[in-house]
Each structure stands twice: as structure tokens, then as C-alpha cells.
Short mmCIF file of C-alpha atoms in Angstrom, two decimals:
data_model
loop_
_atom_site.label_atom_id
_atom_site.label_comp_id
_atom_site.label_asym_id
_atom_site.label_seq_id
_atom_site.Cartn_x
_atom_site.Cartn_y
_atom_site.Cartn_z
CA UNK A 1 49.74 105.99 86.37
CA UNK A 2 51.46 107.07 83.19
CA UNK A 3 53.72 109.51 84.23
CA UNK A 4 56.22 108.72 80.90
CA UNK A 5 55.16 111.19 78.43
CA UNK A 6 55.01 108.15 76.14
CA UNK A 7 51.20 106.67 74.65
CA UNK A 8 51.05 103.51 73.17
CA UNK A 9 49.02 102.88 70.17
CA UNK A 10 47.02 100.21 68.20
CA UNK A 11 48.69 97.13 69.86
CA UNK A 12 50.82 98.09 71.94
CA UNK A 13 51.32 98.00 75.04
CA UNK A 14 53.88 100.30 77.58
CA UNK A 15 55.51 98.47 80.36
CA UNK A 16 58.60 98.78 82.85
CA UNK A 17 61.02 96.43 83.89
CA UNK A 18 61.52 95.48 87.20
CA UNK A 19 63.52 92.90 89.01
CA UNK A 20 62.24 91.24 91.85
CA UNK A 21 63.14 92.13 95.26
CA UNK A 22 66.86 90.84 96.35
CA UNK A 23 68.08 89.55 99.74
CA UNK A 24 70.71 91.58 101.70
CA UNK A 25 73.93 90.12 101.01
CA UNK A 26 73.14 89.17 97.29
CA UNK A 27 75.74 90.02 94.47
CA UNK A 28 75.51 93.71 93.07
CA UNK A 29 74.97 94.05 89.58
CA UNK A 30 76.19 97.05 88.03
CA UNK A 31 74.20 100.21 86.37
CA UNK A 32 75.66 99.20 83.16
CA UNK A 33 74.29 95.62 83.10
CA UNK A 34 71.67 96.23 84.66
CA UNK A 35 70.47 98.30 81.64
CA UNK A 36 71.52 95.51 78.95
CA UNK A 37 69.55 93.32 81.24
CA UNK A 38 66.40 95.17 80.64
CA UNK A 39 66.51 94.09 76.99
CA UNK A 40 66.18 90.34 78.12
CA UNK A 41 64.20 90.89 81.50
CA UNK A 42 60.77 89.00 81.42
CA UNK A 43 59.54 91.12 84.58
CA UNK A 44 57.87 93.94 83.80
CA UNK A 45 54.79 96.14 85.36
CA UNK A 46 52.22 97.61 82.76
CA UNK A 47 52.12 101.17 82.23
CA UNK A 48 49.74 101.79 79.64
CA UNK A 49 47.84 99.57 77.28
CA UNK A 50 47.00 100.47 73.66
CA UNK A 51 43.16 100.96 72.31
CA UNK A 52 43.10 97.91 69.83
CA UNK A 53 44.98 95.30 72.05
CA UNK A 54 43.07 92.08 72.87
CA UNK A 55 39.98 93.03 71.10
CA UNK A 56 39.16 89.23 69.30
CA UNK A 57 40.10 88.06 73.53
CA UNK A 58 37.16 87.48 75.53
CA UNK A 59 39.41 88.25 77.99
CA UNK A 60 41.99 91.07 78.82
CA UNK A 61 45.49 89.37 78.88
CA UNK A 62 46.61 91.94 81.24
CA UNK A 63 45.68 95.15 83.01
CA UNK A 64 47.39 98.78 84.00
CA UNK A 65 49.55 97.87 87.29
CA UNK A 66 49.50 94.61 86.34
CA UNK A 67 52.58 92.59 86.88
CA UNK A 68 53.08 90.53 83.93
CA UNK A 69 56.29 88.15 82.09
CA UNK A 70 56.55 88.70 78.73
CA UNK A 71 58.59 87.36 75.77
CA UNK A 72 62.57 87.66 76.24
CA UNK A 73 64.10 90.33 73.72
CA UNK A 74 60.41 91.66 72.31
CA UNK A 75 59.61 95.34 71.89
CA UNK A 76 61.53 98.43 71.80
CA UNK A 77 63.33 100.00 74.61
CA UNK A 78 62.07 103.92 75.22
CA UNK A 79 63.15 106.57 77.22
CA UNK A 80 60.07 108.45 79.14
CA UNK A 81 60.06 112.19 77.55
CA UNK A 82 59.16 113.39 80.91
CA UNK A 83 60.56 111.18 83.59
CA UNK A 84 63.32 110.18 82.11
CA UNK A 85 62.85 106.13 82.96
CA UNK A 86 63.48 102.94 80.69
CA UNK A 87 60.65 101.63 79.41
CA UNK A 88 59.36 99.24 77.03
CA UNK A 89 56.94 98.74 74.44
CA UNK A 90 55.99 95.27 73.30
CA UNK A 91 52.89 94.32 71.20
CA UNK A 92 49.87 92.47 72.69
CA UNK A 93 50.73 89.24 72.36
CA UNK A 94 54.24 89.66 74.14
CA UNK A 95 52.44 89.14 77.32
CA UNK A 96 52.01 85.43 78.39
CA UNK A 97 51.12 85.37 82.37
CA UNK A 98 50.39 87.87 85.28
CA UNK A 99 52.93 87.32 88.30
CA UNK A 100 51.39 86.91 91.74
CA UNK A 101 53.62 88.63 94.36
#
């Protein structure tokens, strides 16, 4: 669910970064990296998917809930207007496999 307040449009599509679930005892990575980290993070969950994306694919490349990697440093970084979460928007194409858990 969409709870950002942002809508992607034409190709784009919306998507969060995550990072993967880490073992007790790990190293703890600051706030403050952690948030220049998004900007190369390949992890991500899709949000939202613009109207025109994959329309000349027979099939979907990805779907909403979807996890998904996509291209290091592509899209724009967003702030959700109502939740206040980073986000991401990269275009169609960014998207290159689904993750299984």
C-alpha cells in the first residue's frame, strides 16, 4: 500500500529501500550512512508502479510488494509528503530481478 503521498507517472516506478535482515552481534551502521547508503542500495520493495511501464513486455518486470534489485545509483531519492519515509523513484528499466526471501 502507498501510504507516501507520492504517485509515480509514465515510467516510473516508486520503491523503498530496505536492507536485509542482520544477525545479532553484526556491526551498527549509523543513521547518517545509512541514508547515503540508500543512494547505492540495490534492495528495494515496490511501492507503486507507473501506468506506461512495461507496456512493449509481455511480461510485468515486477509487481506492487514485490521485492526487487535494481540498478546502483538510478532514480531520485524522495521524501513521502505524508509519511515522511525515503523513497525512490527509478524508471522501468532500473529493475533487473525479483529477490526470493
Amino acid at each position: 500500500m502507498n501510504t507516501s503521498g507520492l504517485n509515480p507517472k509514465g515510467r516510473a516506478v516508486l520503491v523503498k529501500p530496505y536492507e536485509p535482515t542482520i544477525a545479532q552481534g553484526s556491526i551498527i551502521i549509523p543513521d547518517s550512512v545509512k541514508a547515503n547508503m540508500q543512494t547505492v542500495e540495490q534492495r528495494a520493495i515496490v511501492i507503486a508502479i507507473g501506468p506506461m511501464c512495461w507496456k512493449e513486455e509481455d511480461v510485468p518486470r515486477a509487481s506492487v510488494g514485490e521485492h526487487v534489485l535494481i540498478s546502483a545509483y538510478a532514480g531520485y531519492m524522495a521524501t513521502g509528503v505524508k509519511d515522511k519515509e525515503q523513497y525512490r523513484f527509478v524508471n522501468d528499466r532500473d529493475i533487473f530481478a525479483g529477490i526470493e526471501e
